[in-house]
């Protein structure tokens, strides 16, 4: 790969290159430097694209092979800590904000299409990347030595917070491939109804979840019949609900939960209230997703639930994503026959930039325990 050095750039592009160099320097990043987080540029168009399109341009130009970096996670950790994105306001950002204000991108009609574009890409990718139970959410690394242990610890932590008792009826909103449903049924002997809008996840769970006490449904949360549950859990699904639907989601959960029940909401969260997600992630990874803030969750829960506990273990997602990246990279030789080099670059960029966001504390992981004020609250926080 031919690497461009700044002094050799054509004069007509120098202003854009100089601006990018100045911004990156604030984060301790050099263009053409030799440290693992420095970048090597091979296409001079990168500089204009980065300034004009911000994060979208950075991501797309990386997938296009216009620049390289040995440690993407460390590069973006530094860029995020220096808040470089606040100095660029590209048109894709402005357009996304306007669209998010006008349209409901997480409507019932769009939800299954959104899920298909990510969760239905191929069983082999997730089989190689995830733990043996196929848990696609943050692990809990306290006392864990590897990914499998961290995910079992997270499942057990969730069940303990819910204070599950044999014979209880548990609703799992956004059950994924059925890992929590099976774990709760086998280890805590509860009856579980798991719902998902992903056909791929639904068929996998129907084939692989062996517990007799588990029912898996292909169903949107808004289509749940008027039935009651002793406990409700939702892990890694609220990120797909959308701010226009937060109140509706909480109403559905409150209506389905018995008066003495508990509801555990596990979600990635952002430090500020927004109505959009990163434009590159929106286009290539999680279409029409968005991350809630403390204020947005609180407003949606107000009048419906009492908050019993709020637990943040966001740094654990950095470690989880790095473990997923290691698994994906180790399994790439077996995946490369089905997936292109562009897919490899895109997936690498997704996993490592997300790890950087948690490392920089731009993103959090929250487990929020809610009740209607009748259930006996835990004597002390679990975890």
mmCIF file of C-alpha atoms in Angstrom:
data_model
loop_
_atom_site.group_PDB
_atom_site.id
_atom_site.type_symbol
_atom_site.label_atom_id
_atom_site.label_comp_id
_atom_site.label_asym_id
_atom_site.label_seq_id
_atom_site.Cartn_x
_atom_site.Cartn_y
_atom_site.Cartn_z
ATOM 1 C CA UNK A 1 0.000 0.000 0.000
ATOM 2 C CA UNK A 2 1.398 3.411 -0.973
ATOM 3 C CA UNK A 3 1.280 5.760 2.019
ATOM 4 C CA UNK A 4 0.913 9.502 1.526
ATOM 5 C CA UNK A 5 2.982 11.877 3.638
ATOM 6 C CA UNK A 6 1.517 15.313 4.326
ATOM 7 C CA UNK A 7 4.377 17.378 2.828
ATOM 8 C CA UNK A 8 3.795 15.718 -0.553
ATOM 9 C CA UNK A 9 0.066 16.479 -0.713
ATOM 10 C CA UNK A 10 -1.083 18.662 -3.620
ATOM 11 C CA UNK A 11 -1.546 22.291 -2.643
ATOM 12 C CA UNK A 12 -5.235 22.262 -3.590
ATOM 13 C CA UNK A 13 -5.934 19.683 -0.840
ATOM 14 C CA UNK A 14 -3.572 20.989 1.800
ATOM 15 C CA UNK A 15 -6.179 23.046 3.687
ATOM 16 C CA UNK A 16 -8.388 19.994 4.241
ATOM 17 C CA UNK A 17 -5.377 17.860 5.128
ATOM 18 C CA UNK A 18 -4.083 20.524 7.488
ATOM 19 C CA UNK A 19 -7.469 20.775 9.242
ATOM 20 C CA UNK A 20 -7.678 16.999 9.700
ATOM 21 C CA UNK A 21 -4.087 16.944 10.952
ATOM 22 C CA UNK A 22 -4.861 19.688 13.473
ATOM 23 C CA UNK A 23 -7.983 17.916 14.748
ATOM 24 C CA UNK A 24 -6.224 14.579 15.099
ATOM 25 C CA UNK A 25 -3.270 16.230 16.835
ATOM 26 C CA UNK A 26 -5.626 17.369 19.609
ATOM 27 C CA UNK A 27 -6.219 13.693 20.291
ATOM 28 C CA UNK A 28 -2.530 12.796 20.125
ATOM 29 C CA UNK A 29 -2.897 11.131 16.720
ATOM 30 C CA UNK A 30 -0.478 11.681 13.833
ATOM 31 C CA UNK A 31 -1.116 11.087 10.156
ATOM 32 C CA UNK A 32 1.738 8.964 8.898
ATOM 33 C CA UNK A 33 3.002 8.322 12.436
ATOM 34 C CA UNK A 34 4.380 5.032 13.680
ATOM 35 C CA UNK A 35 2.373 4.471 16.849
ATOM 36 C CA UNK A 36 -0.394 1.846 16.782
ATOM 37 C CA UNK A 37 -3.137 4.520 16.904
ATOM 38 C CA UNK A 38 -1.674 6.736 14.159
ATOM 39 C CA UNK A 39 -3.224 6.469 10.702
ATOM 40 C CA UNK A 40 -1.683 5.815 7.297
ATOM 41 C CA UNK A 41 -3.514 7.500 4.406
ATOM 42 C CA UNK A 42 -3.343 6.013 0.921
ATOM 43 C CA UNK A 43 -5.965 8.141 -0.876
ATOM 44 C CA UNK A 44 -5.737 11.940 -0.725
ATOM 45 C CA UNK A 45 -9.526 12.234 -1.081
ATOM 46 C CA UNK A 46 -9.788 11.004 2.519
ATOM 47 C CA UNK A 47 -9.217 14.476 3.967
ATOM 48 C CA UNK A 48 -12.070 16.206 2.139
ATOM 49 C CA UNK A 49 -14.357 13.281 2.823
ATOM 50 C CA UNK A 50 -13.595 13.237 6.538
ATOM 51 C CA UNK A 51 -14.315 16.959 6.883
ATOM 52 C CA UNK A 52 -17.455 16.908 4.743
ATOM 53 C CA UNK A 53 -19.035 13.750 6.172
ATOM 54 C CA UNK A 54 -17.592 13.348 9.662
ATOM 55 C CA UNK A 55 -17.989 9.880 11.194
ATOM 56 C CA UNK A 56 -19.786 8.596 8.115
ATOM 57 C CA UNK A 57 -16.910 9.643 5.892
ATOM 58 C CA UNK A 58 -14.325 8.197 8.275
ATOM 59 C CA UNK A 59 -16.059 4.824 8.335
ATOM 60 C CA UNK A 60 -16.825 4.588 4.643
ATOM 61 C CA UNK A 61 -13.323 5.633 3.621
ATOM 62 C CA UNK A 62 -11.867 2.982 5.945
ATOM 63 C CA UNK A 63 -14.058 0.266 4.420
ATOM 64 C CA UNK A 64 -13.014 1.549 0.984
ATOM 65 C CA UNK A 65 -9.373 1.041 1.972
ATOM 66 C CA UNK A 66 -8.352 4.710 1.866
ATOM 67 C CA UNK A 67 -6.572 4.564 5.227
ATOM 68 C CA UNK A 68 -5.219 2.066 7.727
ATOM 69 C CA UNK A 69 -4.630 1.955 11.459
ATOM 70 C CA UNK A 70 -3.069 -0.838 13.482
ATOM 71 C CA UNK A 71 -5.323 -0.232 16.512
ATOM 72 C CA UNK A 72 -8.694 1.232 15.526
ATOM 73 C CA UNK A 73 -9.925 0.868 19.107
ATOM 74 C CA UNK A 74 -7.098 3.026 20.463
ATOM 75 C CA UNK A 75 -7.453 5.568 17.641
ATOM 76 C CA UNK A 76 -11.136 6.168 18.343
ATOM 77 C CA UNK A 77 -10.656 6.027 22.084
ATOM 78 C CA UNK A 78 -8.383 9.047 21.678
ATOM 79 C CA UNK A 79 -10.629 10.854 19.188
ATOM 80 C CA UNK A 80 -13.664 10.418 21.414
ATOM 81 C CA UNK A 81 -11.883 11.489 24.587
ATOM 82 C CA UNK A 82 -10.750 14.652 22.769
ATOM 83 C CA UNK A 83 -14.357 15.209 21.528
ATOM 84 C CA UNK A 84 -13.188 15.804 17.975
ATOM 85 C CA UNK A 85 -16.685 15.099 16.589
ATOM 86 C CA UNK A 86 -17.979 18.262 18.257
ATOM 87 C CA UNK A 87 -15.792 20.377 15.970
ATOM 88 C CA UNK A 88 -17.314 18.950 12.786
ATOM 89 C CA UNK A 89 -20.997 19.282 11.869
ATOM 90 C CA UNK A 90 -21.343 17.455 8.537
ATOM 91 C CA UNK A 91 -24.480 17.449 6.399
ATOM 92 C CA UNK A 92 -25.234 13.731 7.021
ATOM 93 C CA UNK A 93 -25.533 14.540 10.744
ATOM 94 C CA UNK A 94 -27.904 17.445 10.130
ATOM 95 C CA UNK A 95 -30.078 15.429 7.753
ATOM 96 C CA UNK A 96 -30.281 12.496 10.178
ATOM 97 C CA UNK A 97 -31.398 14.809 12.995
ATOM 98 C CA UNK A 98 -34.137 16.327 10.820
ATOM 99 C CA UNK A 99 -35.368 12.910 9.676
ATOM 100 C CA UNK A 100 -35.409 11.534 13.219
ATOM 101 C CA UNK A 101 -37.578 14.447 14.353
ATOM 102 C CA UNK A 102 -40.153 13.884 11.618
ATOM 103 C CA UNK A 103 -40.245 10.109 11.083
ATOM 104 C CA UNK A 104 -40.766 7.153 13.403
ATOM 105 C CA UNK A 105 -37.953 4.899 12.202
ATOM 106 C CA UNK A 106 -38.858 2.195 14.736
ATOM 107 C CA UNK A 107 -42.518 1.783 13.802
ATOM 108 C CA UNK A 108 -44.112 -1.658 13.811
ATOM 109 C CA UNK A 109 -43.894 -1.876 10.008
ATOM 110 C CA UNK A 110 -40.156 -1.064 10.024
ATOM 111 C CA UNK A 111 -39.053 -3.110 13.047
ATOM 112 C CA UNK A 112 -38.774 -6.506 11.336
ATOM 113 C CA UNK A 113 -36.925 -4.969 8.378
ATOM 114 C CA UNK A 114 -34.488 -3.253 10.766
ATOM 115 C CA UNK A 115 -33.811 -6.560 12.541
ATOM 116 C CA UNK A 116 -33.294 -8.463 9.290
ATOM 117 C CA UNK A 117 -30.539 -6.125 8.140
ATOM 118 C CA UNK A 118 -28.375 -6.989 11.153
ATOM 119 C CA UNK A 119 -29.446 -10.139 12.956
ATOM 120 C CA UNK A 120 -30.189 -12.164 9.826
ATOM 121 C CA UNK A 121 -26.862 -11.654 8.023
ATOM 122 C CA UNK A 122 -25.697 -15.220 8.628
ATOM 123 C CA UNK A 123 -25.572 -17.791 11.406
ATOM 124 C CA UNK A 124 -21.882 -18.470 10.840
ATOM 125 C CA UNK A 125 -20.753 -14.939 11.731
ATOM 126 C CA UNK A 126 -22.446 -15.026 15.121
ATOM 127 C CA UNK A 127 -21.456 -18.641 15.720
ATOM 128 C CA UNK A 128 -17.791 -17.698 15.331
ATOM 129 C CA UNK A 129 -17.983 -14.399 17.193
ATOM 130 C CA UNK A 130 -20.164 -15.017 20.239
ATOM 131 C CA UNK A 131 -19.896 -17.313 23.257
ATOM 132 C CA UNK A 132 -21.224 -20.864 23.202
ATOM 133 C CA UNK A 133 -24.674 -19.731 24.405
ATOM 134 C CA UNK A 134 -24.831 -17.073 21.685
ATOM 135 C CA UNK A 135 -25.443 -14.099 23.974
ATOM 136 C CA UNK A 136 -25.307 -10.897 21.902
ATOM 137 C CA UNK A 137 -25.085 -8.321 24.699
ATOM 138 C CA UNK A 138 -22.553 -7.130 27.256
ATOM 139 C CA UNK A 139 -20.972 -9.764 29.485
ATOM 140 C CA UNK A 140 -20.427 -9.249 33.208
ATOM 141 C CA UNK A 141 -16.698 -9.663 33.824
ATOM 142 C CA UNK A 142 -16.559 -9.458 37.610
ATOM 143 C CA UNK A 143 -14.759 -12.681 38.514
ATOM 144 C CA UNK A 144 -14.881 -13.969 34.909
ATOM 145 C CA UNK A 145 -11.785 -15.212 33.090
ATOM 146 C CA UNK A 146 -13.246 -15.561 29.592
ATOM 147 C CA UNK A 147 -16.247 -14.648 27.436
ATOM 148 C CA UNK A 148 -18.261 -17.781 28.253
ATOM 149 C CA UNK A 149 -17.915 -17.137 31.976
ATOM 150 C CA UNK A 150 -18.756 -13.440 31.582
ATOM 151 C CA UNK A 151 -21.972 -14.200 29.718
ATOM 152 C CA UNK A 152 -23.093 -16.845 32.213
ATOM 153 C CA UNK A 153 -22.359 -14.342 34.981
ATOM 154 C CA UNK A 154 -24.546 -11.752 33.221
ATOM 155 C CA UNK A 155 -27.412 -14.231 32.812
ATOM 156 C CA UNK A 156 -27.199 -15.244 36.472
ATOM 157 C CA UNK A 157 -26.926 -11.618 37.604
ATOM 158 C CA UNK A 158 -30.103 -10.790 35.664
ATOM 159 C CA UNK A 159 -32.008 -13.733 37.104
ATOM 160 C CA UNK A 160 -30.946 -12.892 40.654
ATOM 161 C CA UNK A 161 -32.038 -9.279 40.277
ATOM 162 C CA UNK A 162 -35.435 -10.523 39.140
ATOM 163 C CA UNK A 163 -35.612 -12.762 42.215
ATOM 164 C CA UNK A 164 -36.922 -15.651 40.141
ATOM 165 C CA UNK A 165 -38.789 -18.459 41.897
ATOM 166 C CA UNK A 166 -39.776 -21.860 40.467
ATOM 167 C CA UNK A 167 -43.094 -21.722 38.653
ATOM 168 C CA UNK A 168 -42.999 -17.984 37.925
ATOM 169 C CA UNK A 169 -43.913 -16.771 34.459
ATOM 170 C CA UNK A 170 -41.209 -14.645 32.777
ATOM 171 C CA UNK A 171 -41.569 -12.514 29.624
ATOM 172 C CA UNK A 172 -38.324 -11.937 27.674
ATOM 173 C CA UNK A 173 -38.817 -8.975 25.297
ATOM 174 C CA UNK A 174 -36.247 -9.266 22.532
ATOM 175 C CA UNK A 175 -35.101 -12.767 23.413
ATOM 176 C CA UNK A 176 -32.452 -13.005 20.691
ATOM 177 C CA UNK A 177 -31.349 -16.592 20.111
ATOM 178 C CA UNK A 178 -32.979 -17.695 23.366
ATOM 179 C CA UNK A 179 -29.978 -17.765 25.707
ATOM 180 C CA UNK A 180 -31.599 -16.094 28.721
ATOM 181 C CA UNK A 181 -34.898 -17.911 28.187
ATOM 182 C CA UNK A 182 -33.183 -21.290 28.278
ATOM 183 C CA UNK A 183 -30.922 -20.356 31.189
ATOM 184 C CA UNK A 184 -33.805 -19.059 33.329
ATOM 185 C CA UNK A 185 -35.946 -22.099 32.575
ATOM 186 C CA UNK A 186 -33.189 -24.615 33.313
ATOM 187 C CA UNK A 187 -31.448 -22.955 36.270
ATOM 188 C CA UNK A 188 -34.381 -21.209 37.933
ATOM 189 C CA UNK A 189 -37.280 -23.432 36.756
ATOM 190 C CA UNK A 190 -39.524 -20.655 35.500
ATOM 191 C CA UNK A 191 -41.927 -20.603 32.553
ATOM 192 C CA UNK A 192 -40.607 -18.294 29.815
ATOM 193 C CA UNK A 193 -42.197 -16.573 26.831
ATOM 194 C CA UNK A 194 -39.545 -15.068 24.568
ATOM 195 C CA UNK A 195 -40.395 -12.727 21.692
ATOM 196 C CA UNK A 196 -38.263 -11.505 18.775
ATOM 197 C CA UNK A 197 -38.924 -9.825 15.418
ATOM 198 C CA UNK A 198 -35.914 -11.519 13.773
ATOM 199 C CA UNK A 199 -36.937 -14.572 11.757
ATOM 200 C CA UNK A 200 -33.385 -15.893 11.941
ATOM 201 C CA UNK A 201 -33.310 -15.685 15.733
ATOM 202 C CA UNK A 202 -36.814 -17.135 15.990
ATOM 203 C CA UNK A 203 -36.012 -20.223 13.916
ATOM 204 C CA UNK A 204 -32.679 -20.750 15.682
ATOM 205 C CA UNK A 205 -34.283 -20.515 19.118
ATOM 206 C CA UNK A 206 -37.077 -22.878 18.108
ATOM 207 C CA UNK A 207 -34.468 -25.436 17.026
ATOM 208 C CA UNK A 208 -31.919 -25.051 19.820
ATOM 209 C CA UNK A 209 -33.704 -23.997 22.991
ATOM 210 C CA UNK A 210 -34.324 -27.361 24.589
ATOM 211 C CA UNK A 211 -36.043 -26.320 27.808
ATOM 212 C CA UNK A 212 -39.623 -27.595 27.999
ATOM 213 C CA UNK A 213 -40.765 -24.504 29.850
ATOM 214 C CA UNK A 214 -39.844 -22.064 27.022
ATOM 215 C CA UNK A 215 -42.127 -20.665 24.324
ATOM 216 C CA UNK A 216 -40.518 -18.593 21.548
ATOM 217 C CA UNK A 217 -42.702 -16.277 19.487
ATOM 218 C CA UNK A 218 -42.063 -14.249 16.320
ATOM 219 C CA UNK A 219 -43.793 -11.167 17.657
ATOM 220 C CA UNK A 220 -43.441 -7.403 18.112
ATOM 221 C CA UNK A 221 -43.803 -6.181 21.695
ATOM 222 C CA UNK A 222 -46.704 -4.010 20.556
ATOM 223 C CA UNK A 223 -48.611 -7.125 19.486
ATOM 224 C CA UNK A 224 -48.469 -8.937 22.834
ATOM 225 C CA UNK A 225 -51.900 -10.192 23.934
ATOM 226 C CA UNK A 226 -53.308 -8.932 27.264
ATOM 227 C CA UNK A 227 -51.615 -11.579 29.435
ATOM 228 C CA UNK A 228 -49.852 -11.200 32.783
ATOM 229 C CA UNK A 229 -46.319 -12.136 33.865
ATOM 230 C CA UNK A 230 -44.627 -12.343 37.259
ATOM 231 C CA UNK A 231 -41.398 -10.974 35.836
ATOM 232 C CA UNK A 232 -40.322 -9.176 32.659
ATOM 233 C CA UNK A 233 -36.804 -8.838 31.269
ATOM 234 C CA UNK A 234 -35.461 -7.072 28.196
ATOM 235 C CA UNK A 235 -31.751 -7.330 27.388
ATOM 236 C CA UNK A 236 -30.219 -5.428 24.478
ATOM 237 C CA UNK A 237 -33.534 -4.678 22.763
ATOM 238 C CA UNK A 238 -34.446 -1.200 24.045
ATOM 239 C CA UNK A 239 -31.788 0.248 21.729
ATOM 240 C CA UNK A 240 -34.145 -0.584 18.838
ATOM 241 C CA UNK A 241 -37.298 0.923 20.347
ATOM 242 C CA UNK A 242 -36.731 4.576 19.399
ATOM 243 C CA UNK A 243 -37.484 7.696 21.414
ATOM 244 C CA UNK A 244 -40.934 8.116 19.836
ATOM 245 C CA UNK A 245 -41.888 4.699 21.248
ATOM 246 C CA UNK A 246 -40.309 4.714 24.729
ATOM 247 C CA UNK A 247 -43.566 5.550 26.491
ATOM 248 C CA UNK A 248 -45.439 2.908 24.490
ATOM 249 C CA UNK A 249 -42.835 0.295 25.405
ATOM 250 C CA UNK A 250 -43.089 1.130 29.111
ATOM 251 C CA UNK A 251 -46.889 1.056 28.942
ATOM 252 C CA UNK A 252 -46.844 -2.406 27.349
ATOM 253 C CA UNK A 253 -44.441 -3.670 30.033
ATOM 254 C CA UNK A 254 -46.500 -2.150 32.858
ATOM 255 C CA UNK A 255 -49.743 -3.588 31.506
ATOM 256 C CA UNK A 256 -48.250 -7.101 31.221
ATOM 257 C CA UNK A 257 -46.538 -7.087 34.642
ATOM 258 C CA UNK A 258 -48.409 -8.245 37.742
ATOM 259 C CA UNK A 259 -48.733 -5.654 40.487
ATOM 260 C CA UNK A 260 -46.125 -7.428 42.630
ATOM 261 C CA UNK A 261 -43.785 -8.096 39.706
ATOM 262 C CA UNK A 262 -40.325 -6.874 38.723
ATOM 263 C CA UNK A 263 -39.070 -5.627 35.362
ATOM 264 C CA UNK A 264 -35.344 -5.644 34.490
ATOM 265 C CA UNK A 265 -34.355 -3.383 31.595
ATOM 266 C CA UNK A 266 -30.821 -3.897 30.259
ATOM 267 C CA UNK A 267 -29.742 -1.371 27.634
ATOM 268 C CA UNK A 268 -26.825 0.550 26.206
ATOM 269 C CA UNK A 269 -27.207 4.211 27.118
ATOM 270 C CA UNK A 270 -25.791 7.531 26.042
ATOM 271 C CA UNK A 271 -24.606 10.458 28.142
ATOM 272 C CA UNK A 272 -26.876 12.925 26.323
ATOM 273 C CA UNK A 273 -30.432 12.815 25.020
ATOM 274 C CA UNK A 274 -30.478 12.437 21.232
ATOM 275 C CA UNK A 275 -32.893 11.404 18.504
ATOM 276 C CA UNK A 276 -30.367 9.622 16.278
ATOM 277 C CA UNK A 277 -27.429 7.226 16.306
ATOM 278 C CA UNK A 278 -23.977 7.595 14.732
ATOM 279 C CA UNK A 279 -24.628 7.887 10.954
ATOM 280 C CA UNK A 280 -22.125 5.162 10.009
ATOM 281 C CA UNK A 281 -23.615 2.713 12.519
ATOM 282 C CA UNK A 282 -27.084 3.694 11.285
ATOM 283 C CA UNK A 283 -26.253 2.930 7.665
ATOM 284 C CA UNK A 284 -24.119 -0.191 8.020
ATOM 285 C CA UNK A 285 -24.763 -1.936 11.331
ATOM 286 C CA UNK A 286 -27.923 -1.086 13.274
ATOM 287 C CA UNK A 287 -30.413 0.653 10.971
ATOM 288 C CA UNK A 288 -32.809 2.963 12.794
ATOM 289 C CA UNK A 289 -31.413 2.172 16.241
ATOM 290 C CA UNK A 290 -30.805 4.821 18.893
ATOM 291 C CA UNK A 291 -29.427 4.938 22.398
ATOM 292 C CA UNK A 292 -31.540 6.285 25.267
ATOM 293 C CA UNK A 293 -30.380 8.687 27.928
ATOM 294 C CA UNK A 294 -31.128 8.646 31.651
ATOM 295 C CA UNK A 295 -33.625 11.480 31.123
ATOM 296 C CA UNK A 296 -35.449 9.700 28.295
ATOM 297 C CA UNK A 297 -35.777 6.431 30.232
ATOM 298 C CA UNK A 298 -36.892 8.286 33.347
ATOM 299 C CA UNK A 299 -39.549 10.243 31.467
ATOM 300 C CA UNK A 300 -40.929 7.080 29.857
ATOM 301 C CA UNK A 301 -41.018 5.185 33.172
ATOM 302 C CA UNK A 302 -42.545 8.057 35.132
ATOM 303 C CA UNK A 303 -46.049 7.263 36.339
ATOM 304 C CA UNK A 304 -45.662 3.629 35.305
ATOM 305 C CA UNK A 305 -42.799 2.251 37.394
ATOM 306 C CA UNK A 306 -40.710 2.854 40.484
ATOM 307 C CA UNK A 307 -36.963 2.607 39.975
ATOM 308 C CA UNK A 308 -35.573 0.120 42.492
ATOM 309 C CA UNK A 309 -31.974 -0.047 41.255
ATOM 310 C CA UNK A 310 -29.778 1.404 38.485
ATOM 311 C CA UNK A 311 -26.540 -0.489 37.813
ATOM 312 C CA UNK A 312 -23.898 0.696 35.313
ATOM 313 C CA UNK A 313 -21.201 -1.707 34.110
ATOM 314 C CA UNK A 314 -20.405 -0.015 30.800
ATOM 315 C CA UNK A 315 -16.627 -0.692 30.869
ATOM 316 C CA UNK A 316 -17.447 -4.414 30.658
ATOM 317 C CA UNK A 317 -18.717 -3.881 27.105
ATOM 318 C CA UNK A 318 -15.256 -2.751 26.005
ATOM 319 C CA UNK A 319 -13.880 -6.099 27.134
ATOM 320 C CA UNK A 320 -16.825 -7.974 25.582
ATOM 321 C CA UNK A 321 -16.400 -6.319 22.192
ATOM 322 C CA UNK A 322 -12.666 -6.993 22.182
ATOM 323 C CA UNK A 323 -13.397 -10.663 22.906
ATOM 324 C CA UNK A 324 -15.899 -10.719 20.014
ATOM 325 C CA UNK A 325 -13.310 -9.154 17.720
ATOM 326 C CA UNK A 326 -10.714 -11.751 18.697
ATOM 327 C CA UNK A 327 -13.202 -14.559 18.029
ATOM 328 C CA UNK A 328 -14.275 -13.063 14.699
ATOM 329 C CA UNK A 329 -10.697 -12.572 13.544
ATOM 330 C CA UNK A 330 -9.690 -16.079 14.610
ATOM 331 C CA UNK A 331 -12.650 -17.499 12.689
ATOM 332 C CA UNK A 332 -12.212 -15.364 9.584
ATOM 333 C CA UNK A 333 -10.378 -18.056 7.630
ATOM 334 C CA UNK A 334 -13.551 -20.140 7.746
ATOM 335 C CA UNK A 335 -15.833 -17.180 6.995
ATOM 336 C CA UNK A 336 -13.848 -15.622 4.146
ATOM 337 C CA UNK A 337 -15.319 -18.008 1.567
ATOM 338 C CA UNK A 338 -18.765 -16.496 2.137
ATOM 339 C CA UNK A 339 -17.966 -12.905 3.036
ATOM 340 C CA UNK A 340 -15.929 -10.256 1.219
ATOM 341 C CA UNK A 341 -12.884 -8.330 2.395
ATOM 342 C CA UNK A 342 -15.122 -5.246 2.565
ATOM 343 C CA UNK A 343 -17.380 -7.077 5.019
ATOM 344 C CA UNK A 344 -14.324 -7.930 7.121
ATOM 345 C CA UNK A 345 -13.252 -4.284 7.214
ATOM 346 C CA UNK A 346 -16.793 -3.144 8.000
ATOM 347 C CA UNK A 347 -17.234 -5.644 10.842
ATOM 348 C CA UNK A 348 -13.803 -4.846 12.251
ATOM 349 C CA UNK A 349 -14.608 -1.130 12.197
ATOM 350 C CA UNK A 350 -17.955 -1.780 13.932
ATOM 351 C CA UNK A 351 -16.547 -3.890 16.764
ATOM 352 C CA UNK A 352 -13.425 -1.843 17.485
ATOM 353 C CA UNK A 353 -14.976 1.628 17.267
ATOM 354 C CA UNK A 354 -17.783 0.504 19.576
ATOM 355 C CA UNK A 355 -15.202 -0.843 22.034
ATOM 356 C CA UNK A 356 -13.529 2.574 21.902
ATOM 357 C CA UNK A 357 -16.797 4.347 22.722
ATOM 358 C CA UNK A 358 -17.211 2.329 25.920
ATOM 359 C CA UNK A 359 -13.520 2.773 26.784
ATOM 360 C CA UNK A 360 -13.911 6.539 26.424
ATOM 361 C CA UNK A 361 -17.068 6.383 28.614
ATOM 362 C CA UNK A 362 -19.170 7.866 25.811
ATOM 363 C CA UNK A 363 -21.473 4.851 26.082
ATOM 364 C CA UNK A 364 -22.779 3.005 29.143
ATOM 365 C CA UNK A 365 -24.487 -0.290 29.960
ATOM 366 C CA UNK A 366 -27.397 0.017 32.364
ATOM 367 C CA UNK A 367 -29.435 -2.600 34.169
ATOM 368 C CA UNK A 368 -32.482 -0.881 35.616
ATOM 369 C CA UNK A 369 -34.750 -2.733 38.019
ATOM 370 C CA UNK A 370 -38.316 -1.435 38.013
ATOM 371 C CA UNK A 371 -41.418 -2.292 40.017
ATOM 372 C CA UNK A 372 -44.933 -1.002 40.588
ATOM 373 C CA UNK A 373 -44.136 -0.372 44.226
ATOM 374 C CA UNK A 374 -45.696 -3.582 45.524
ATOM 375 C CA UNK A 375 -42.814 -6.023 45.010
ATOM 376 C CA UNK A 376 -40.320 -6.329 47.814
ATOM 377 C CA UNK A 377 -37.232 -4.425 46.716
ATOM 378 C CA UNK A 378 -33.823 -6.140 47.007
ATOM 379 C CA UNK A 379 -32.240 -5.622 50.429
ATOM 380 C CA UNK A 380 -29.050 -4.473 48.685
ATOM 381 C CA UNK A 381 -27.855 -4.114 45.152
ATOM 382 C CA UNK A 382 -26.846 -7.380 43.529
ATOM 383 C CA UNK A 383 -23.603 -7.260 41.575
#
